[in-house]
Amino acid sequence: MWLPRFLPGTLLILGLVGGRGALVASSTGLLELSLGKFRNVLLNKTIQVEAVIRNIASTASVIIFQVHSHQKNITISFNKNLFANSSGTGVDEGLVSILRPQQNVCTWYLQSLDASQVLGTAVSFAYTERDPIPGGCNLEFNLEVDPNIYLEYNLIDTRIKFAPANLGYARGANPPSCDSDTGQNSRWRLRYDIYQYFLPENDLSETVLLSHLRKMSEVQSIRANGIRLVSLTTEEKTNVHFSSLPGQGVIYNVIVWDPLWNTSAAYVPVHTYACSLTDLVENCSSLGRLSTKIFFTIFAVLGLFICFFGHRFWKTDLFYMGFIVTGFFSFILFTRITSVSYDVCLILTAVAGLVGGLLLVASWWRFGFVLFCMLIVGLVLGFFFSSVIFFTPLGDYKVFHDDAVFWVTFSCIALMVPVVFVGCPRILNILACGIVGSYSVVLAIACYLYTSLAYITLDVLRRILNDDFRQAYTNVPFQTNDLIILAVWGMLAVCGITVQLRRERREIPFPPHPYRIWKRERERRITNILDPSHHIPPLRERIHNKLSQIKEFFRKEQPAGERTPLLL
């Protein structure tokens, strides 16, 4: 993924051609705004830009001014001199101007904290006295009225929080009290809708972000383009968790709704890629570790073989399933109880998976319990099937934020698969080979190219490893890349299952017990002296003879000593 580095001339052309308004260079020092119209502006550290909006209608009581940039902070303020309670700094910042009677002009000041030029886009929206005021009851942040959404992220989850809103009021009037009353005539009647919007996959460019931010800034546009994930009442906490999607651009916004007047207002949208665009190491362009790529590429090669030939090569199939089960639980154990690095943890997981796969093969060779092996295979397929169910919008229901409800439901769905197929274990094994084996290819693709399908199983692993993830909403984008990869995955699964069903329909369901065959052959060789194998030395003796031959090969020839001629 390539991060474009725009030159000022390129930015100017971008603003003139692609933006709704012309680009304003910071050297002019003045930015003229119109309500609802986006203007691109170039900012630097040395020159402060004055943003002005004129001819404000008398029906407006509040103006929300906001500015956005791709990755570098911008400072906006009510005054030329910066104060903590009248300014804000960030990549998505906004200010609320409460209008006085007869006021028809508003002014704000913009400045970049970076030495180089920064491209930003600015816009302002007006709201009437009946519209709620975003952040009007702020008690946590610096601004008296704070319309901003504050975002924090890590590789696991993304959290947003915002200040509660207040009821609107006319110019010159006193603002309604925030906490003196909790009835229907107070702010407690307000409702909050949280919206999410996904940027195009695998595109981290500045132009794409700034153009799509326009779709998530105004109330009507947010409702038309965003995905509403959750609605909150005033009694609930104004912070929400989402699953992080590193490398995928996401925009969040909140609409506050007054059910009495049926009016709404939007907060300032905020965006994230759940990764750093500026770090030299482990940035958004290099999320896939080399160890992860090696691990899942080898895993996918074996999975592709299992997809088409798993049931025919029964022991390889058992090794693969044993590797999955042991590796999965080992990774959880190593991550939970140790502080080793990710690469070391992945190596230990691979070693544990190899041991687990060999143990499952050894148990089959010695005891020959088909039902036990099918239970393992069925649980793997059941786990995957349950993960797919919770990957759908069903998994975002609030009832599943409770761990007890989630894990009981998840386990019941997973156990249902081996129970349903208990009478036809061969079908169960072929289905598991085709579906699970082909999905390993999807996981390998995810190491090189973003795809939401990888989160089918990753979100379950996140929930196990992170206690706070139970509160996260796990909605993901489903775009062109995902459709193509889904088609490839479906084709591999269907072809693998069909090939194995046709090949195995006239064969015995499972191979015979290996230990019984070996024991029968051993007894036959002992009792039947006419069998040539009866005269083969025991294994221990054969190994001893081989070692002796090797030892003789490397032994130096001893000197013969003095030689005297024969006396005739």
Coordinates of C-alpha atoms in Angstrom, one line a residue:
M1 CA 0.0 0.0 0.0
W2 CA 1.4 3.3 -1.1
L3 CA 1.0 6.5 0.8
P4 CA 1.1 9.5 -1.6
R5 CA 3.2 12.4 -0.6
F6 CA 1.5 15.4 -2.2
L7 CA 3.4 18.5 -3.3
P8 CA 1.7 21.8 -2.7
G9 CA 1.1 22.2 -6.4
T10 CA -0.6 18.9 -6.6
L11 CA -2.7 19.8 -3.6
L12 CA -3.8 23.0 -5.3
I13 CA -4.9 21.1 -8.4
L14 CA -6.7 18.5 -6.2
G15 CA -8.6 21.2 -4.4
L16 CA -9.6 23.0 -7.6
V17 CA -10.7 19.8 -9.5
G18 CA -11.8 17.3 -6.8
G19 CA -13.1 19.5 -4.0
R20 CA -16.4 21.3 -3.8
G21 CA -14.6 24.6 -3.3
A22 CA -11.3 26.0 -4.4
L23 CA -8.2 25.3 -2.3
V24 CA -7.1 28.2 -0.2
A25 CA -3.3 28.6 0.3
S26 CA -2.2 29.5 3.8
S27 CA -0.3 32.5 2.5
T28 CA -3.6 34.4 2.0
G29 CA -4.4 34.1 5.7
L30 CA -8.2 34.2 5.0
L31 CA -10.7 31.4 4.4
E32 CA -14.2 32.4 3.4
L33 CA -16.8 29.8 4.3
S34 CA -20.4 29.1 3.3
L35 CA -22.8 27.0 5.4
G36 CA -22.6 23.3 4.4
K37 CA -19.9 23.9 1.7
F38 CA -16.5 22.2 2.1
R39 CA -13.4 24.2 1.5
N40 CA -9.9 22.7 1.2
V41 CA -7.1 24.7 2.8
L42 CA -3.3 24.5 3.0
L43 CA -1.9 25.2 6.5
N44 CA 1.6 25.6 7.9
K45 CA 3.2 26.4 11.2
T46 CA 4.1 30.0 10.5
I47 CA 0.9 31.6 9.2
Q48 CA -2.4 31.5 11.0
V49 CA -5.5 31.2 8.7
E50 CA -8.6 33.1 9.7
A51 CA -11.9 31.2 8.7
V52 CA -14.9 33.5 8.4
I53 CA -18.6 32.8 7.7
R54 CA -20.8 35.8 7.0
N55 CA -24.5 36.5 6.5
I56 CA -25.7 33.9 9.0
A57 CA -29.5 33.6 9.1
S58 CA -31.4 34.9 12.1
T59 CA -33.0 31.4 12.6
A60 CA -29.6 29.8 13.4
S61 CA -28.7 29.7 17.0
V62 CA -25.6 27.5 16.8
I63 CA -22.8 27.1 14.3
I64 CA -20.5 24.0 14.4
F65 CA -17.2 24.5 12.6
Q66 CA -15.0 21.5 11.9
V67 CA -11.7 20.8 10.0
H68 CA -10.2 17.5 9.0
S69 CA -6.8 16.3 7.8
H70 CA -5.3 12.9 6.8
Q71 CA -2.7 12.3 9.5
K72 CA -1.2 15.6 10.8
N73 CA -2.7 17.6 13.6
I74 CA -4.5 20.9 13.0
T75 CA -5.2 23.4 15.8
I76 CA -8.5 25.5 15.7
S77 CA -9.4 28.2 18.1
F78 CA -11.9 31.0 18.8
N79 CA -9.0 33.4 19.3
K80 CA -5.7 34.2 17.8
N81 CA -4.1 33.3 21.1
L82 CA -4.5 29.7 22.0
F83 CA -6.1 28.7 25.3
A84 CA -7.0 25.2 26.5
N85 CA -10.7 26.0 27.0
S86 CA -11.2 27.7 23.6
S87 CA -9.1 25.6 21.2
G88 CA -8.6 22.0 20.1
T89 CA -5.9 20.1 18.3
G90 CA -6.3 16.9 16.2
V91 CA -6.9 15.5 12.8
D92 CA -10.7 15.8 13.3
E93 CA -11.5 18.8 15.3
G94 CA -14.6 21.0 15.8
L95 CA -15.9 24.0 17.7
V96 CA -19.4 25.1 18.6
S97 CA -20.2 28.8 18.4
I98 CA -23.2 29.9 20.4
L99 CA -24.7 32.9 18.5
R100 CA -25.6 36.2 20.2
P101 CA -28.6 38.2 19.2
Q102 CA -28.1 40.1 15.9
Q103 CA -24.8 38.2 15.3
N104 CA -24.3 37.3 11.6
V105 CA -20.6 36.7 11.4
C106 CA -18.4 34.0 13.0
T107 CA -14.6 33.7 13.0
W108 CA -12.2 30.9 13.8
Y109 CA -8.4 30.5 13.5
L110 CA -6.6 27.5 12.0
Q111 CA -2.9 26.6 12.2
S112 CA -0.8 23.5 11.6
L113 CA 1.7 22.3 14.2
D114 CA 3.8 20.6 11.5
A115 CA 6.7 22.3 9.8
S116 CA 5.5 21.1 6.4
Q117 CA 2.3 22.1 4.7
V118 CA -0.9 20.2 5.7
L119 CA -4.0 19.8 3.6
G120 CA -7.2 20.2 5.5
T121 CA -10.9 20.4 4.6
A122 CA -13.2 22.8 6.6
V123 CA -17.0 23.1 6.8
S124 CA -19.6 24.7 9.0
F125 CA -23.2 23.7 9.8
A126 CA -26.0 25.8 11.3
Y127 CA -28.6 24.5 13.8
T128 CA -31.8 26.2 15.0
E129 CA -33.0 26.6 18.6
R130 CA -35.0 23.4 18.4
D131 CA -32.0 21.3 17.4
P132 CA -30.0 19.6 20.1
I133 CA -26.5 20.9 20.7
P134 CA -23.7 18.2 20.5
G135 CA -21.5 18.2 23.5
G136 CA -23.6 20.9 25.2
C137 CA -23.4 19.1 28.6
N138 CA -19.6 18.5 28.6
L139 CA -18.1 17.8 32.0
E140 CA -15.1 15.8 31.0
F141 CA -13.1 17.6 28.2
N142 CA -11.6 21.1 28.0
L143 CA -14.1 22.9 25.8
E144 CA -17.2 24.2 27.5
V145 CA -19.3 22.9 24.6
D146 CA -17.4 20.0 22.9
P147 CA -18.9 18.5 19.7
N148 CA -15.8 16.2 19.2
I149 CA -15.6 12.4 19.3
Y150 CA -12.5 11.2 21.0
L151 CA -11.0 8.0 19.6
E152 CA -8.5 5.5 21.0
Y153 CA -7.3 2.3 19.3
N154 CA -5.0 -0.6 19.5
L155 CA -4.7 -3.8 17.4
I156 CA -7.6 -5.4 19.2
D157 CA -10.4 -2.8 19.6
T158 CA -11.2 0.9 18.9
R159 CA -13.0 3.0 21.5
I160 CA -14.9 6.3 20.9
K161 CA -16.4 8.6 23.6
F162 CA -18.2 11.9 23.4
A163 CA -19.7 14.5 25.7
P164 CA -23.5 14.4 26.2
A165 CA -25.6 16.8 24.3
N166 CA -28.0 19.5 25.6
L167 CA -31.3 20.8 24.3
G168 CA -31.2 23.7 21.9
Y169 CA -32.3 27.2 22.9
A170 CA -32.8 30.6 21.4
R171 CA -30.2 33.3 21.0
G172 CA -29.6 35.3 24.1
A173 CA -31.4 32.7 26.3
N174 CA -29.8 30.8 29.1
P175 CA -28.9 27.2 28.3
P176 CA -31.1 24.5 29.8
S177 CA -29.7 22.9 33.0
C178 CA -27.9 19.6 32.3
D179 CA -28.6 17.8 35.6
S180 CA -31.2 19.6 37.6
D181 CA -34.1 17.6 36.0
T182 CA -34.4 14.1 34.5
G183 CA -37.8 14.5 33.0
Q184 CA -39.0 14.8 29.4
N185 CA -38.4 18.5 29.5
S186 CA -34.6 18.0 30.0
R187 CA -31.7 16.6 28.0
W188 CA -32.5 13.1 29.3
R189 CA -35.0 12.7 26.5
L190 CA -32.3 12.8 23.9
R191 CA -31.1 9.7 22.0
Y192 CA -27.8 9.0 20.3
D193 CA -27.3 6.9 17.2
I194 CA -23.7 5.8 16.4
Y195 CA -22.9 5.4 12.7
Q196 CA -19.9 3.7 11.0
Y197 CA -18.7 4.2 7.5
F198 CA -15.9 2.1 5.7
L199 CA -13.5 3.7 3.3
P200 CA -12.5 1.6 0.2
E201 CA -10.4 -1.4 1.1
N202 CA -6.6 -1.2 0.6
D203 CA -6.7 2.6 0.0
L204 CA -5.0 4.9 2.5
S205 CA -4.8 7.9 0.3
E206 CA -5.6 11.5 1.4
T207 CA -7.9 12.2 -1.4
V208 CA -10.2 9.3 -0.7
L209 CA -10.4 10.1 3.0
L210 CA -11.2 13.8 2.5
S211 CA -13.8 13.1 -0.1
H212 CA -15.6 10.4 1.9
L213 CA -15.6 12.5 5.1
R214 CA -18.2 14.7 3.4
K215 CA -20.6 11.8 3.5
M216 CA -20.4 11.6 7.2
S217 CA -20.6 15.2 8.3
E218 CA -24.3 16.2 7.8
V219 CA -27.3 14.4 9.4
Q220 CA -29.1 13.5 6.2
S221 CA -25.9 12.3 4.5
I222 CA -24.8 10.2 7.5
R223 CA -28.2 8.4 7.6
A224 CA -28.0 7.8 3.9
N225 CA -24.4 6.5 3.7
G226 CA -23.5 5.3 7.2
I227 CA -24.3 2.0 9.0
R228 CA -26.2 2.5 12.3
L229 CA -24.7 0.1 14.8
V230 CA -26.1 1.1 18.1
S231 CA -28.5 3.5 19.8
L232 CA -27.9 4.9 23.2
T233 CA -30.2 6.6 25.7
T234 CA -29.0 9.4 28.0
E235 CA -28.8 7.0 30.9
E236 CA -26.1 4.9 29.1
K237 CA -22.5 5.8 29.0
T238 CA -21.4 7.7 25.9
N239 CA -18.5 5.4 25.0
V240 CA -18.7 2.5 22.5
H241 CA -16.2 -0.2 21.6
F242 CA -15.6 -1.6 18.1
S243 CA -13.3 -4.2 16.7
S244 CA -10.1 -2.7 15.2
L245 CA -9.4 -3.3 11.5
P246 CA -5.8 -2.4 11.0
G247 CA -5.2 -1.0 7.5
Q248 CA -8.9 -0.4 6.9
G249 CA -10.1 3.2 7.0
V250 CA -13.2 3.7 9.1
I251 CA -15.2 6.9 9.9
Y252 CA -17.4 7.2 13.0
N253 CA -20.0 9.8 13.8
V254 CA -22.9 10.3 16.3
I255 CA -26.3 11.8 15.6
V256 CA -28.2 13.2 18.6
W257 CA -32.0 13.1 18.2
D258 CA -34.7 15.1 20.1
P259 CA -37.8 12.9 20.0
L260 CA -40.1 15.8 21.2
W261 CA -39.3 18.1 18.2
N262 CA -38.0 15.3 15.9
T263 CA -34.9 17.3 15.3
S264 CA -31.3 16.1 15.0
A265 CA -27.7 17.3 15.0
A266 CA -24.4 15.6 14.1
Y267 CA -21.1 15.6 16.1
V268 CA -17.8 16.1 14.3
P269 CA -16.8 12.9 12.5
V270 CA -13.6 11.1 13.4
H271 CA -11.6 8.6 11.3
T272 CA -9.0 5.9 12.0
Y273 CA -6.9 3.2 10.2
A274 CA -6.2 1.4 13.5
C275 CA -2.5 1.8 12.7
S276 CA 0.1 4.5 12.3
L277 CA 0.7 6.2 8.9
T278 CA 3.9 7.8 10.0
D279 CA 5.9 5.1 11.9
L280 CA 8.9 3.8 10.1
V281 CA 8.4 0.2 11.4
E282 CA 5.0 -1.6 11.7
N283 CA 3.1 1.1 9.9
C284 CA -0.1 0.7 7.9
S285 CA 1.9 -0.3 4.9
S286 CA 3.8 -3.2 6.6
L287 CA 1.2 -4.8 8.9
G288 CA 1.9 -8.4 7.9
R289 CA 4.9 -9.8 9.8
L290 CA 7.2 -12.1 8.0
S291 CA 6.7 -14.9 10.6
T292 CA 2.9 -14.7 10.0
K293 CA 3.3 -14.9 6.3
I294 CA 5.6 -17.9 6.5
F295 CA 3.3 -19.7 9.0
F296 CA 0.1 -19.2 7.2
T297 CA 1.6 -19.8 3.7
I298 CA 2.8 -23.3 4.8
F299 CA -0.5 -23.8 6.6
A300 CA -2.4 -22.9 3.4
V301 CA -0.4 -25.3 1.2
L302 CA -1.2 -28.2 3.6
G303 CA -4.8 -27.0 3.8
L304 CA -5.2 -27.0 0.0
F305 CA -3.9 -30.6 0.0
I306 CA -6.4 -31.6 2.7
C307 CA -9.2 -29.8 0.8
F308 CA -8.9 -32.2 -2.2
F309 CA -7.2 -35.3 -0.7
G310 CA -7.8 -35.2 3.0
H311 CA -10.0 -38.3 3.4
R312 CA -7.8 -40.4 1.1
F313 CA -4.7 -39.5 3.1
W314 CA -6.3 -40.2 6.5
K315 CA -3.3 -39.8 8.7
T316 CA -2.3 -36.5 7.1
D317 CA -5.9 -35.3 7.7
L318 CA -5.7 -36.3 11.4
F319 CA -2.3 -34.5 11.7
Y320 CA -3.8 -31.3 10.2
M321 CA -6.8 -31.3 12.5
G322 CA -4.6 -32.1 15.5
F323 CA -2.3 -29.3 14.6
I324 CA -5.3 -26.8 14.4
V325 CA -6.7 -27.8 17.8
T326 CA -3.3 -27.9 19.7
G327 CA -1.9 -24.9 18.0
F328 CA -5.1 -22.8 18.8
F329 CA -5.1 -23.6 22.5
S330 CA -1.3 -23.3 22.7
F331 CA -1.3 -19.8 21.2
I332 CA -4.0 -18.7 23.8
L333 CA -1.9 -20.3 26.6
F334 CA 1.4 -18.7 25.5
T335 CA -0.2 -15.3 25.0
R336 CA -2.1 -15.4 28.3
I337 CA 0.6 -16.6 30.7
T338 CA 3.8 -15.5 29.1
S339 CA 5.3 -12.2 28.0
V340 CA 7.3 -13.6 25.0
S341 CA 7.2 -11.7 21.7
Y342 CA 4.8 -12.5 19.0
D343 CA 7.3 -14.2 16.8
V344 CA 8.5 -16.5 19.6
C345 CA 4.9 -17.2 20.5
L346 CA 4.2 -18.2 16.9
I347 CA 7.2 -20.5 16.8
L348 CA 6.1 -22.2 20.1
T349 CA 2.6 -22.5 18.6
A350 CA 3.9 -24.2 15.5
V351 CA 6.0 -26.7 17.7
A352 CA 3.0 -27.4 19.9
G353 CA 0.8 -27.9 16.8
L354 CA 3.3 -30.4 15.3
V355 CA 3.3 -32.4 18.6
G356 CA -0.5 -32.3 18.8
G357 CA -0.9 -33.5 15.3
L358 CA 1.6 -36.3 15.8
L359 CA -0.2 -37.4 19.0
L360 CA -3.5 -37.6 17.3
V361 CA -2.0 -39.7 14.5
A362 CA -0.3 -41.9 17.1
S363 CA -3.6 -42.4 19.0
W364 CA -5.3 -43.5 15.9
W365 CA -2.5 -45.9 15.0
R366 CA -2.5 -47.5 18.4
F367 CA -6.2 -47.5 19.4
G368 CA -8.1 -47.0 16.2
F369 CA -10.9 -45.0 17.7
V370 CA -12.8 -43.6 14.7
L371 CA -15.4 -41.9 16.9
F372 CA -12.8 -40.0 19.0
C373 CA -11.0 -38.8 15.8
M374 CA -14.4 -37.7 14.3
L375 CA -15.2 -35.9 17.5
I376 CA -12.0 -33.8 17.1
V377 CA -12.8 -33.2 13.4
G378 CA -16.4 -32.4 14.2
L379 CA -15.4 -29.9 16.9
V380 CA -13.1 -28.1 14.5
L381 CA -15.9 -27.8 11.9
G382 CA -18.4 -26.9 14.6
F383 CA -16.1 -24.1 15.9
F384 CA -15.7 -22.7 12.5
F385 CA -19.5 -22.9 11.8
S386 CA -20.2 -21.1 15.1
S387 CA -17.7 -18.5 14.2
V388 CA -19.4 -17.9 10.9
I389 CA -22.8 -17.4 12.7
F390 CA -21.4 -14.8 15.1
F391 CA -19.5 -13.1 12.2
T392 CA -22.9 -12.1 10.8
P393 CA -24.9 -9.2 12.2
L394 CA -26.4 -11.6 14.8
G395 CA -23.1 -11.4 16.7
D396 CA -23.6 -7.6 17.3
Y397 CA -26.8 -8.1 19.4
K398 CA -26.3 -6.6 22.9
V399 CA -27.3 -9.9 24.5
F400 CA -24.1 -11.5 23.3
H401 CA -22.0 -8.8 25.0
D402 CA -22.5 -11.0 28.1
D403 CA -19.7 -13.7 28.2
A404 CA -22.0 -16.4 29.7
V405 CA -24.6 -16.0 27.0
F406 CA -22.1 -15.8 24.2
W407 CA -20.0 -18.8 25.2
V408 CA -22.9 -21.1 26.0
T409 CA -24.5 -20.2 22.7
F410 CA -21.2 -20.6 20.8
S411 CA -20.5 -24.0 22.4
C412 CA -24.0 -25.3 21.7
I413 CA -23.7 -24.5 18.0
A414 CA -20.2 -26.0 17.9
L415 CA -21.3 -29.2 19.5
M416 CA -24.3 -29.5 17.3
V417 CA -22.2 -30.3 14.2
P418 CA -20.6 -33.6 15.4
V419 CA -24.0 -34.6 16.9
V420 CA -25.8 -34.1 13.6
F421 CA -23.2 -36.0 11.7
V422 CA -22.7 -38.8 14.2
G423 CA -24.4 -41.3 11.8
C424 CA -22.3 -40.4 8.8
P425 CA -18.7 -39.7 9.9
R426 CA -17.2 -40.0 6.4
I427 CA -19.4 -37.1 5.2
L428 CA -18.4 -35.1 8.3
N429 CA -14.7 -35.6 7.6
I430 CA -15.0 -34.7 3.9
L431 CA -17.0 -31.6 4.7
A432 CA -14.4 -30.6 7.3
C433 CA -11.5 -31.2 4.9
G434 CA -13.2 -29.1 2.2
I435 CA -14.4 -26.1 4.3
V436 CA -11.5 -25.8 6.8
G437 CA -8.8 -26.7 4.3
S438 CA -10.0 -24.1 1.8
Y439 CA -10.4 -21.4 4.5
S440 CA -6.7 -21.7 5.3
V441 CA -6.1 -20.2 1.8
V442 CA -8.2 -17.2 2.9
L443 CA -6.0 -16.8 6.0
A444 CA -2.9 -16.9 3.8
I445 CA -4.3 -14.3 1.4
A446 CA -5.1 -12.0 4.4
C447 CA -1.4 -11.9 5.2
Y448 CA -0.7 -10.1 2.0
L449 CA -4.0 -8.4 1.1
Y450 CA -6.7 -7.0 3.4
T451 CA -9.9 -9.1 3.6
S452 CA -12.7 -9.0 6.1
L453 CA -13.1 -12.8 5.9
A454 CA -10.1 -13.3 8.1
Y455 CA -12.0 -11.9 11.0
I456 CA -14.4 -14.9 11.0
T457 CA -12.0 -16.7 13.4
L458 CA -9.8 -13.8 14.4
D459 CA -12.7 -12.1 16.3
V460 CA -13.3 -15.2 18.4
L461 CA -9.6 -15.3 19.2
R462 CA -9.6 -11.7 20.2
R463 CA -12.6 -12.3 22.5
I464 CA -10.7 -15.1 24.3
L465 CA -7.5 -13.0 24.7
N466 CA -9.0 -9.7 25.6
D467 CA -11.6 -9.3 28.3
D468 CA -12.8 -5.9 27.1
F469 CA -13.5 -7.2 23.6
R470 CA -16.9 -8.6 24.6
Q471 CA -18.2 -5.0 24.5
A472 CA -17.0 -4.5 20.9
Y473 CA -19.2 -4.3 17.9
T474 CA -17.6 -6.5 15.2
N475 CA -19.1 -5.1 12.0
V476 CA -16.7 -5.3 9.0
P477 CA -16.8 -4.1 5.4
F478 CA -17.7 -6.4 2.6
Q479 CA -16.4 -4.9 -0.6
T480 CA -15.0 -6.1 -4.0
N481 CA -11.9 -7.8 -2.6
D482 CA -14.1 -9.8 -0.2
L483 CA -16.5 -10.9 -2.9
I484 CA -13.7 -12.2 -5.1
I485 CA -12.0 -14.0 -2.2
L486 CA -15.3 -15.4 -1.1
A487 CA -15.9 -16.7 -4.6
V488 CA -12.5 -18.4 -4.6
W489 CA -13.1 -19.9 -1.1
G490 CA -16.5 -21.2 -2.1
M491 CA -15.1 -22.7 -5.4
L492 CA -12.3 -24.4 -3.6
A493 CA -14.6 -25.8 -0.9
V494 CA -17.2 -27.1 -3.4
C495 CA -14.6 -28.6 -5.7
G496 CA -12.7 -30.3 -2.8
I497 CA -15.9 -31.8 -1.3
T498 CA -17.2 -32.9 -4.7
V499 CA -13.9 -34.6 -5.7
Q500 CA -13.6 -36.4 -2.4
L501 CA -17.2 -37.6 -2.4
R502 CA -16.9 -39.0 -5.9
R503 CA -13.6 -40.7 -5.3
E504 CA -14.6 -42.2 -2.0
R505 CA -18.1 -43.4 -2.7
R506 CA -17.0 -47.0 -3.5
E507 CA -14.3 -47.2 -0.9
I508 CA -14.5 -48.3 2.7
P509 CA -15.4 -45.4 5.0
F510 CA -12.1 -45.5 7.0
P511 CA -8.9 -47.4 6.8
P512 CA -8.4 -50.5 9.0
H513 CA -6.8 -50.2 12.4
P514 CA -3.1 -49.9 11.8
Y515 CA -2.0 -51.5 15.1
R516 CA -4.1 -54.6 14.5
I517 CA -2.7 -55.1 11.1
W518 CA 0.9 -54.7 12.3
K519 CA 0.3 -57.1 15.2
R520 CA -1.3 -59.7 12.9
E521 CA 1.6 -59.5 10.5
R522 CA 4.1 -59.8 13.3
E523 CA 2.3 -63.0 14.7
R524 CA 2.2 -64.4 11.2
R525 CA 5.9 -63.9 10.7
I526 CA 6.7 -65.6 14.0
T527 CA 4.5 -68.7 13.5
N528 CA 5.0 -69.3 9.8
I529 CA 8.6 -70.5 9.2
L530 CA 8.0 -70.8 5.5
D531 CA 7.4 -67.0 5.2
P532 CA 10.7 -65.4 4.0
S533 CA 10.1 -62.5 6.4
H534 CA 10.3 -65.1 9.3
H535 CA 14.0 -65.3 8.7
I536 CA 14.5 -61.5 8.9
P537 CA 16.5 -60.6 12.0
P538 CA 14.6 -58.6 14.7
L539 CA 14.6 -54.8 14.3
R540 CA 17.1 -54.2 17.2
E541 CA 19.6 -56.6 15.6
R542 CA 19.2 -55.0 12.2
I543 CA 19.9 -51.6 13.6
H544 CA 22.9 -52.9 15.5
N545 CA 24.3 -54.4 12.3
K546 CA 23.8 -51.2 10.3
L547 CA 25.6 -49.2 13.0
S548 CA 28.5 -51.7 13.0
Q549 CA 28.8 -51.3 9.2
I550 CA 28.9 -47.6 9.5
K551 CA 31.5 -47.8 12.2
E552 CA 33.7 -50.1 10.1
F553 CA 33.5 -47.7 7.2
F554 CA 35.0 -44.9 9.1
R555 CA 37.6 -46.9 10.9
K556 CA 41.2 -46.3 9.7
E557 CA 43.2 -49.2 8.3
Q558 CA 45.9 -50.3 10.8
P559 CA 49.5 -50.6 9.7
A560 CA 50.6 -54.3 9.0
G561 CA 54.0 -53.9 10.8
E562 CA 57.4 -55.1 9.7
R563 CA 57.5 -57.6 6.8
T564 CA 60.3 -60.1 6.2
P565 CA 60.9 -62.2 3.1
L566 CA 60.1 -65.8 3.3
L567 CA 63.1 -68.2 3.8
L568 CA 63.2 -70.7 1.0

